[in-house]
Structure formats: C-alpha cells, structure tokens
Coordinates of C-alpha atoms in Angstrom, one line a residue:
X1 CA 0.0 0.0 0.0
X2 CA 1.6 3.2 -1.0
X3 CA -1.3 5.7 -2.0
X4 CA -1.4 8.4 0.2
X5 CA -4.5 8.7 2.8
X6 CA -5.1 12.3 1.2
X7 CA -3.5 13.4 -1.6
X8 CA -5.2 16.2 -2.4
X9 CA -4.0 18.1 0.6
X10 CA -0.1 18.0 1.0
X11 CA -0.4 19.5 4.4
X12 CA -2.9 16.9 5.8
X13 CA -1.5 14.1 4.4
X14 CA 1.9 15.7 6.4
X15 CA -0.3 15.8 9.4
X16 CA -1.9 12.4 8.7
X17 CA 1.7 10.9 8.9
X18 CA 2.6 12.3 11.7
X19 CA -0.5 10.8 13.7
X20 CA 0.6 7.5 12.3
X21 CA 4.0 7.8 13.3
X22 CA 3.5 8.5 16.7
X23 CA 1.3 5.8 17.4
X24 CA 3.3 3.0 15.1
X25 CA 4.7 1.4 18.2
X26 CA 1.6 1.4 20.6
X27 CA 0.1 -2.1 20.3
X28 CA -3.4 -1.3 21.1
X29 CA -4.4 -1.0 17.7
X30 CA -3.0 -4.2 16.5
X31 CA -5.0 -6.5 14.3
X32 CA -8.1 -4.9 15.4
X33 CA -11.8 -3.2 13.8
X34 CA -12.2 0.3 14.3
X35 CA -16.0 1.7 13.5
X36 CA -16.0 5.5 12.6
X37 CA -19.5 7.4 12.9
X38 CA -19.7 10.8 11.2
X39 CA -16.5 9.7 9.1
X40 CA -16.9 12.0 6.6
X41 CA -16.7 15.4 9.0
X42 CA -13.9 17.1 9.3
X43 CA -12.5 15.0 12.6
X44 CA -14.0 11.8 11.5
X45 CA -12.7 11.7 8.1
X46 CA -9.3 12.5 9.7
X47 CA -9.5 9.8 12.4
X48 CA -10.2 7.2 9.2
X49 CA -7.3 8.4 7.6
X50 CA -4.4 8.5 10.4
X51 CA -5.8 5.2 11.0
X52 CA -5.4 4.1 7.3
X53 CA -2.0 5.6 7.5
X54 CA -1.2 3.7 10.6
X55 CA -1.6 0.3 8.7
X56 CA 0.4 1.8 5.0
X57 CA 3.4 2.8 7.1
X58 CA 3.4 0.1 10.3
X59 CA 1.2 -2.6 9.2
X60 CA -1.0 -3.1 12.1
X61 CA -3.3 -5.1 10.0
X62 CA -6.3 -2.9 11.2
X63 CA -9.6 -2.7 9.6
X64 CA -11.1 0.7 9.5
X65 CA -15.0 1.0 8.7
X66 CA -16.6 4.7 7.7
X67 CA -20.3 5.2 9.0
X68 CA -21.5 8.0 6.5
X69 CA -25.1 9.4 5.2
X70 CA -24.1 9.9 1.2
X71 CA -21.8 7.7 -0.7
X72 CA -20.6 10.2 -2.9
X73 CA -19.5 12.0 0.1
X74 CA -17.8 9.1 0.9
X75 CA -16.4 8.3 -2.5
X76 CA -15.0 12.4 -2.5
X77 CA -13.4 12.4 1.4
X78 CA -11.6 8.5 0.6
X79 CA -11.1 8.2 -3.0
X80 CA -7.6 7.3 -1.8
X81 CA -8.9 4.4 0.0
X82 CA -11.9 3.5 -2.0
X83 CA -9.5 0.2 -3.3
X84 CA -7.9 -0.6 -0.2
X85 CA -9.0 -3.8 1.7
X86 CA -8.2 -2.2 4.8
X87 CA -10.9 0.4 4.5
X88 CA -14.8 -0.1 4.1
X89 CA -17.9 1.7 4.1
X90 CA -21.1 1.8 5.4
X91 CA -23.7 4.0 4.5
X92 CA -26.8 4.6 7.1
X93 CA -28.6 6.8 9.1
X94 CA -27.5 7.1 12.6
X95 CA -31.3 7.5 13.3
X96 CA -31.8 4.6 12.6
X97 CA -30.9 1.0 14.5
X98 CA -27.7 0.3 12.9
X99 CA -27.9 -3.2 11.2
X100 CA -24.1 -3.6 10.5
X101 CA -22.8 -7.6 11.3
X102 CA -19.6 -7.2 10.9
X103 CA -18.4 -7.6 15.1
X104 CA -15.6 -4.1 15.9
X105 CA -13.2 -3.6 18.7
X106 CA -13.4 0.3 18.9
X107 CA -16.0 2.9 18.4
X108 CA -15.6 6.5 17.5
X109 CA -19.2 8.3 17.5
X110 CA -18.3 11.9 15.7
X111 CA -22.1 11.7 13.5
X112 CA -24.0 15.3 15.0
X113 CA -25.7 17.9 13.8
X114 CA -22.6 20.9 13.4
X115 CA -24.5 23.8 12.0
X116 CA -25.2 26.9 14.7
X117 CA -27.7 28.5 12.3
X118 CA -29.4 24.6 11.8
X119 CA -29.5 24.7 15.5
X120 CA -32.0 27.0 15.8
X121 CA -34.0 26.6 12.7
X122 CA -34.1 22.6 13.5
X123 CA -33.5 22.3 17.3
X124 CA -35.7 19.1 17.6
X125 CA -34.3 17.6 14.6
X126 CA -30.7 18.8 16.2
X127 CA -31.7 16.8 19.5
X128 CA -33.1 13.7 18.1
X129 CA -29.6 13.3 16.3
X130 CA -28.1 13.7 19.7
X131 CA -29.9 11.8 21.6
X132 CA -31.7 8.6 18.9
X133 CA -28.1 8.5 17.3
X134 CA -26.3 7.8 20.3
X135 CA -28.7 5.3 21.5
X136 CA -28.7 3.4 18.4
X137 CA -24.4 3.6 18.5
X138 CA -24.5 2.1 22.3
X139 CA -27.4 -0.6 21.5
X140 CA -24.8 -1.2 18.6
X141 CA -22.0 -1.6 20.9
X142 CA -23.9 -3.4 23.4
X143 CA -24.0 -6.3 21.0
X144 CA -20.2 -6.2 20.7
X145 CA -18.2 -9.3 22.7
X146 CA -15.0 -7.7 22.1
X147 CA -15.5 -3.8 22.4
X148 CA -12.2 -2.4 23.9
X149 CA -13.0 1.1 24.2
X150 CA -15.4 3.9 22.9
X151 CA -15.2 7.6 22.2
X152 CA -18.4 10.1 22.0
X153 CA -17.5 13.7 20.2
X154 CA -19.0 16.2 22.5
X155 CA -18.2 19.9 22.9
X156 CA -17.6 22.7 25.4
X157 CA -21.1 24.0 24.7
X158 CA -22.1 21.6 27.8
X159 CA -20.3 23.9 30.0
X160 CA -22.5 26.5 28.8
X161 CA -21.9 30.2 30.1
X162 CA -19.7 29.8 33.0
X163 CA -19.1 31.7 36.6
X164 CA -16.9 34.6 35.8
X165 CA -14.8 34.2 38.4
X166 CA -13.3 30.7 37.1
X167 CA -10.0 31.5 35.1
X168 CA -10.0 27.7 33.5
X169 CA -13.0 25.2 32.8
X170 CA -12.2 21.7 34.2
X171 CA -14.1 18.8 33.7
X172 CA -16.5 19.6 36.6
X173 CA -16.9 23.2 36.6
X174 CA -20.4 23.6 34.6
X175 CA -21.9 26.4 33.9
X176 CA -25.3 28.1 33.3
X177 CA -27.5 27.4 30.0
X178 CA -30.4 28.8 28.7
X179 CA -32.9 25.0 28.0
X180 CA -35.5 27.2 27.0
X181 CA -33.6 28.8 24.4
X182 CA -34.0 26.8 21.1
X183 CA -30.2 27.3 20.5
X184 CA -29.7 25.5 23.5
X185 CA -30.8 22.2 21.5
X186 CA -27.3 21.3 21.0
X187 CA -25.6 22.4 23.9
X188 CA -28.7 20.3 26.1
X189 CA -28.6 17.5 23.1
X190 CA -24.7 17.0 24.1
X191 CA -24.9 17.2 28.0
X192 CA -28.2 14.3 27.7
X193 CA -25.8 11.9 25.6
X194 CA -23.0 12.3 28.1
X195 CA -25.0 11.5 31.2
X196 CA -26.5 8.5 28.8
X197 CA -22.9 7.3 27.8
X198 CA -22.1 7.5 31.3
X199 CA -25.2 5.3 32.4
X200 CA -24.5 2.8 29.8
X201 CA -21.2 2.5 31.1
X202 CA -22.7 2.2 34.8
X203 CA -25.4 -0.3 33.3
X204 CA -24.1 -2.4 30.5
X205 CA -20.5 -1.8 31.0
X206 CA -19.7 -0.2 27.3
X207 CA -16.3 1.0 27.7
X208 CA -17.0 4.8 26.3
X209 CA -15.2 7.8 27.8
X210 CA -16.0 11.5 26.2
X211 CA -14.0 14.3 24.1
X212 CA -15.3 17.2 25.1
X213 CA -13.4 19.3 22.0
X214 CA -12.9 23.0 21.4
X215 CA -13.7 24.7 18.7
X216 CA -11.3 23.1 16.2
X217 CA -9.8 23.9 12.2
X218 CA -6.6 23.2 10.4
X219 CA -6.6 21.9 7.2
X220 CA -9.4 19.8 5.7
X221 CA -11.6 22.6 6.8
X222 CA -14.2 23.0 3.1
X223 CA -13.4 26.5 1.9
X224 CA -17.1 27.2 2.2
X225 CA -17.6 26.1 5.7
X226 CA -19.7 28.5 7.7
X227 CA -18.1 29.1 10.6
X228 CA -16.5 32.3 12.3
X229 CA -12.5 30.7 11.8
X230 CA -13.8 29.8 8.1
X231 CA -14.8 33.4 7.6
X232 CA -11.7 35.0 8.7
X233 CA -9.4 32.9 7.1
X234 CA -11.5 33.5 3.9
X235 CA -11.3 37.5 4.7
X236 CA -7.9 36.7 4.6
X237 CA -7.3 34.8 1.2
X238 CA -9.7 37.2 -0.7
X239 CA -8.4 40.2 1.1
X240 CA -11.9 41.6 2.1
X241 CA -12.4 43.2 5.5
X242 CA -13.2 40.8 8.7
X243 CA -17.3 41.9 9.7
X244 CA -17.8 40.7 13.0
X245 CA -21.8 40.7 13.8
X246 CA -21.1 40.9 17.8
X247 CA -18.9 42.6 19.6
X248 CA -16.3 40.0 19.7
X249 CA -15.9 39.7 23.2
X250 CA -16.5 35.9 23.7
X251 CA -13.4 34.3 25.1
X252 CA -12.4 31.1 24.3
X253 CA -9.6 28.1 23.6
X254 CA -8.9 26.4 20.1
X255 CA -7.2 23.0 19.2
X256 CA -5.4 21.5 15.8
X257 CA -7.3 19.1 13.9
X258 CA -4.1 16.9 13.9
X259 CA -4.2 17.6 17.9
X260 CA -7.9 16.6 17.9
X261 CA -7.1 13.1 16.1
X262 CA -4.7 12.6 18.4
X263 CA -6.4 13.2 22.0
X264 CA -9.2 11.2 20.4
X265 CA -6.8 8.4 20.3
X266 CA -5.6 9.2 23.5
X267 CA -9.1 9.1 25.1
X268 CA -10.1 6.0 23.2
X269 CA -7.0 4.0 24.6
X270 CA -6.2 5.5 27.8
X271 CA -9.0 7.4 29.3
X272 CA -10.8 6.0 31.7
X273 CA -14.6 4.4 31.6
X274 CA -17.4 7.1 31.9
X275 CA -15.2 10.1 32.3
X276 CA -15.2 13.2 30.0
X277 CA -11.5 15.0 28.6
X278 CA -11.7 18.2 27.9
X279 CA -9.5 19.0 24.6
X280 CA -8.2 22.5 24.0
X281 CA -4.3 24.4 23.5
X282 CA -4.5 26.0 26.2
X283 CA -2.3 28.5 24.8
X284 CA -4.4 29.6 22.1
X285 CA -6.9 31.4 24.7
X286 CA -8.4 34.4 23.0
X287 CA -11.6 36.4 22.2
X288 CA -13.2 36.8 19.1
X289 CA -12.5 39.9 18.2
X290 CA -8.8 39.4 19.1
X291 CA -8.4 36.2 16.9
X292 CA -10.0 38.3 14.1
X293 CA -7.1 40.9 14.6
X294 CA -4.2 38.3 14.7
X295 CA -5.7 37.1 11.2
X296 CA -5.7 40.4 9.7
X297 CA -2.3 41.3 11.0
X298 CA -0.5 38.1 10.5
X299 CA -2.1 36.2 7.4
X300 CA -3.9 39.1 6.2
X301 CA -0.3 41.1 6.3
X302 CA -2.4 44.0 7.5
X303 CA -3.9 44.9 4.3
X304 CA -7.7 44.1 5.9
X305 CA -9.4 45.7 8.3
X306 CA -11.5 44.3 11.3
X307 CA -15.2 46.1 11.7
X308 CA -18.2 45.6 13.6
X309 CA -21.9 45.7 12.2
X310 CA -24.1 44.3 14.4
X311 CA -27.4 43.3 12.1
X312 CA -31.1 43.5 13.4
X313 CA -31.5 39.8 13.3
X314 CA -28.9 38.7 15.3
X315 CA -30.6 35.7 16.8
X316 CA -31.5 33.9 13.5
X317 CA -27.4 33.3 13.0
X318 CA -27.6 30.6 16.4
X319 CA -24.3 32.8 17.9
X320 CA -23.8 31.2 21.9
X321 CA -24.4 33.9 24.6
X322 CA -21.7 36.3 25.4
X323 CA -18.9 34.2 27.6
X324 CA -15.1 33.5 28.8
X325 CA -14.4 29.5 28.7
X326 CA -10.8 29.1 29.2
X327 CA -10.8 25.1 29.0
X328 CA -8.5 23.1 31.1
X329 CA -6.7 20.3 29.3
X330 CA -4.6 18.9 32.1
X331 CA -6.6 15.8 32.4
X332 CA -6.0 14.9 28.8
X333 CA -2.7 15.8 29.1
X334 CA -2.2 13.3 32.5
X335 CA -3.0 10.4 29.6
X336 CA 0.6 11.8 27.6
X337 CA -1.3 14.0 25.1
X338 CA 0.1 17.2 24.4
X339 CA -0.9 20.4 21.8
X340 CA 1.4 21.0 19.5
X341 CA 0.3 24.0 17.5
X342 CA -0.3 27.7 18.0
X343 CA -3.4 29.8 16.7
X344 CA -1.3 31.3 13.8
X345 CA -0.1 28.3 12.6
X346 CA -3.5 26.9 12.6
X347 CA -4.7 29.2 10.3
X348 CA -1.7 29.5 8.0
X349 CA -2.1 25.1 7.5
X350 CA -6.0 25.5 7.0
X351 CA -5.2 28.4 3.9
X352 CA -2.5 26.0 2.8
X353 CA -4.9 23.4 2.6
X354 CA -7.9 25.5 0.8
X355 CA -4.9 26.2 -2.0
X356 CA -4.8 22.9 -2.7
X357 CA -8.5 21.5 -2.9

C-alpha cells in the first residue's frame, strides 16, 4: 500500500503521517476493527485516515469501517482508500438502528448535527440526532463481545456560560444554559448523551469515555464552511475586510485538527470508563474579536481591516451567549497528550490546505 490517505491536501497528508507515526509502536491497535460514525466530517474523516495511514506505514493489520449518510461524500473524502482492503464503508442513518454484522473492537461516535444557524431553525431535529443516534451507537456496541474502548465527540457548549470568576474550565466546573432557548438544543442535546454514555457504562459496561473538544480547524476545513474561523481565514485569502456581527468579546480556547485526532486516540485507549477530557491548546486562549485581529495582522499582512456591524437579526445566525471558557486540558494531558500548534499556525495550515483543494 503506497497511496497516500489524502493526496489532495499535501499539508494533511503531512499531518496524517505524523499521527501514524507516533502511534506505530503502541500495540493497542494491532489486528483490530475500528467503527467511525460521522467519518466523513472534518475530525471523523481524519480519524479514518491517520488510522489508514497507521496500517500503509506500520502494518498493524487494522480494519477501518466509515459510517457516512451519502456515498458520494464518501467516495470524494476517501477516494484514496476506496480500493484498499483495509478500508470499508457503510452507508446509514444514525437515526436509525444500525444493522451492521460485521463484530468491531473500537468505536468513535463523531455523527452530529454541526450547524449553529441549523441549530436554531431545527432544534428538535438537532436533539433527536443527539440523543436517537447515540442510543442506536451504544445498542450497537452493546451487542459487541470484544468492544475495547469507545469515544463520543462532544463539545464545550455543555459547560454553557460559566461563573466569571473561574480562570479555567475543568471537567467539573459547569456552567449556566439557557434549555428554554432553542439554540440550546445542541448544547442540552450533548450534555443528555453524556449522562447516557455515562449510564451505559454504569449499566451495561460499554467502555465509552468522552471528548469534550474545542472549537477546532486546520486543514481539511471546506473552503465554504460556515463558521466564524472559516470566515476569517476567507477575509484573509480574498483580502476583504473581517465583519464581525457581535462585539467580539466571547473568550475562548482552540485546538489543531491533527491535535484533535490525536487526543481522540488518547481518550479511546487511555481514558478512563465514563469520564469526560476536555480538549483545547490551552495556549491559544483568546476572544473573538482578538483572533480576528491576529488574522488580519498576520495572514492578512495588515492589508484588511476588522469592523463591527451588528445586524437587526442577530438571533437567527444561532451565535452562543456572550462568555469567557478558558478550557482546562490537564486531564487529557495526565493520559501523555500534548498540543502542539499555535493559533497562527492553525490558520496558515487550513489556507494552505484550501490552495490545494
């Protein structure tokens, strides 16, 4: 096997390797089936690939099955692996009981609604995802003899809006949300499946642990994508002014898609049963409107500016409340995990990688 996992995207595949590479000696992988829900997102399409890459460059005789919605998106994100027998597909609704036979050692549950302004215009639709999905992914793994681990994608948003007076978020310090606020459906939708991953590890003994992940980009990132560190980066490339529709003020931490993958990993093999790892750089700790500024004065070479127009409808574009999360990653980093790339460099890979799509 020597096909690259993504060779469209030089800078991925570099990233890719580098996953591989640092977990070619760790035998916990070995000659086993890893199941991949939401493989076609940006994490999950990179978890299927660094694992792919794993078994070209060590030959851990892995298999690696992608859980996806629509087979051409499958057929785009792995056309590298489409002829590998190390890879396979399987295309299904996680709202649905998922029917797949073939028996897996390891689970990776990334399938979610992603969308902020979806979150708001389908916040039933948004929970149902949550909450059927991951039901339907534990019954799954309930059937499973040899399940060695599991790991559910979740997201800060559980800690909602927290007590000002905490400098850094750890795994216990919740804050205060808004559950009659439709926007809320994800945030709520996230913190029901952990308590439910949780209880089926209490119950039925499923060995899942939680990610609870940052806001993450690097490259792989679609040009297009809506969100606000897609925006700025595009600002950037087409050297149009950065519009920010709030103030700016909301504070928060950022990880590396290649450091996602790999605290994923982490979590999966290390973590321990029923717990939750928060995963952020903590030295990437910013607010919006300061994050805007470093892109205008470091990618954008100061040749765009950074404004403020705040629109009438403000609501409809599913922005969370005004807050400061400063995310504390020691736990993950207790497992041997470690960031490895700043806020500027994050950008500058995820523009290298638009240039080549």
């Amino acid at each position: 096997m020597d096909i690259m996992e993504s060779r469209d995207n030089i800078v991925l595949q570099q990233d890719i390797e580098q996953i591989a590479k640092e977990f070619s000696a760790k035998e916990e992988l070995n000659n086993c089936t890893v199941l991949v829900t939401g493989s076609t997102g940006l994490i999950g399409s990179q978890v299927v690939k660094a694992l792919a890459c794993m078994n070209r460059l060590s030959n851990k005789n892995m298999k690696v099955i992608a859980f996806a919605r629509n087979e051409d998106k499958v057929k785009k994100v792995f056309a590298s692996l489409l002829d590998r027998e190390d890879f396979s597909y399987v295309i299904g609704d996680i709202n649905s009981p998922i029917t797949l036979e073939e028996p897996v050692n390891y689970i990776i549950h990334g399938a979610s609604a992603t969308s902020s302004k979806y979150f708001v215009s389908n916040p039933v639709e948004t929970i149902r995802t949550a909450m059927d999905g991951t039901i339907h992914v534990l019954e799954y793994a309930k059937k499973q003899t040899n399940l060695l681990g599991m790991t559910y994608l979740s997201s800060l948003e559980v800690y909602g809006v927290p007590d000002k007076e905490k400098q850094t978020i750890g795994e216990n310090d919740y804050g205060y949300i808004d559950i009659l606020n439709v926007r809320s459906s994800y945030s709520e939708g996230k913190k029901m499946v952990e308590c439910l991953c949780a209880s089926y590890a209490s119950e039925y003994k499923i060995p899942v642990k939680i990610a609870r992940l940052s806001q993450t980009f690097g490259p792989g990132v679609e040009y297009e994508d809506g969100r606000v560190f897609a925006e700025f980066a595009r600002c950037a490339v087409e050297k149009k002014d950065i519009i920010l529709h709030t103030a700016g003020n909301t504070v928060r931490s950022y990880c590396y898609t290649k450091d996602a993958v790999r605290a994923l990993l982490y979590i999966l093999l290390y973590g321990n049963v029923g717990e939750a790892y928060n995963v952020t750089n903590m030295d990437t700790v910013v607010s919006i409107r300061e994050m805007a500024q470093l892109v205008a004065d470091t990618v954008g070479q100061g040749e765009i500016a950074v404004k403020v127009d705040i629109p009438e409808d403000l609501a409809s574009f599913g922005y969370n409340p005004e807050m400061v999360i400063r995310l504390d990653s020691q736990k993950l980093m207790e497992l041997g995990w470690n960031a490895t790339v700043d806020l500027e460099q994050m950008y500058r890979n995820m523009i290298a990688g638009f240039s080549m799509k």
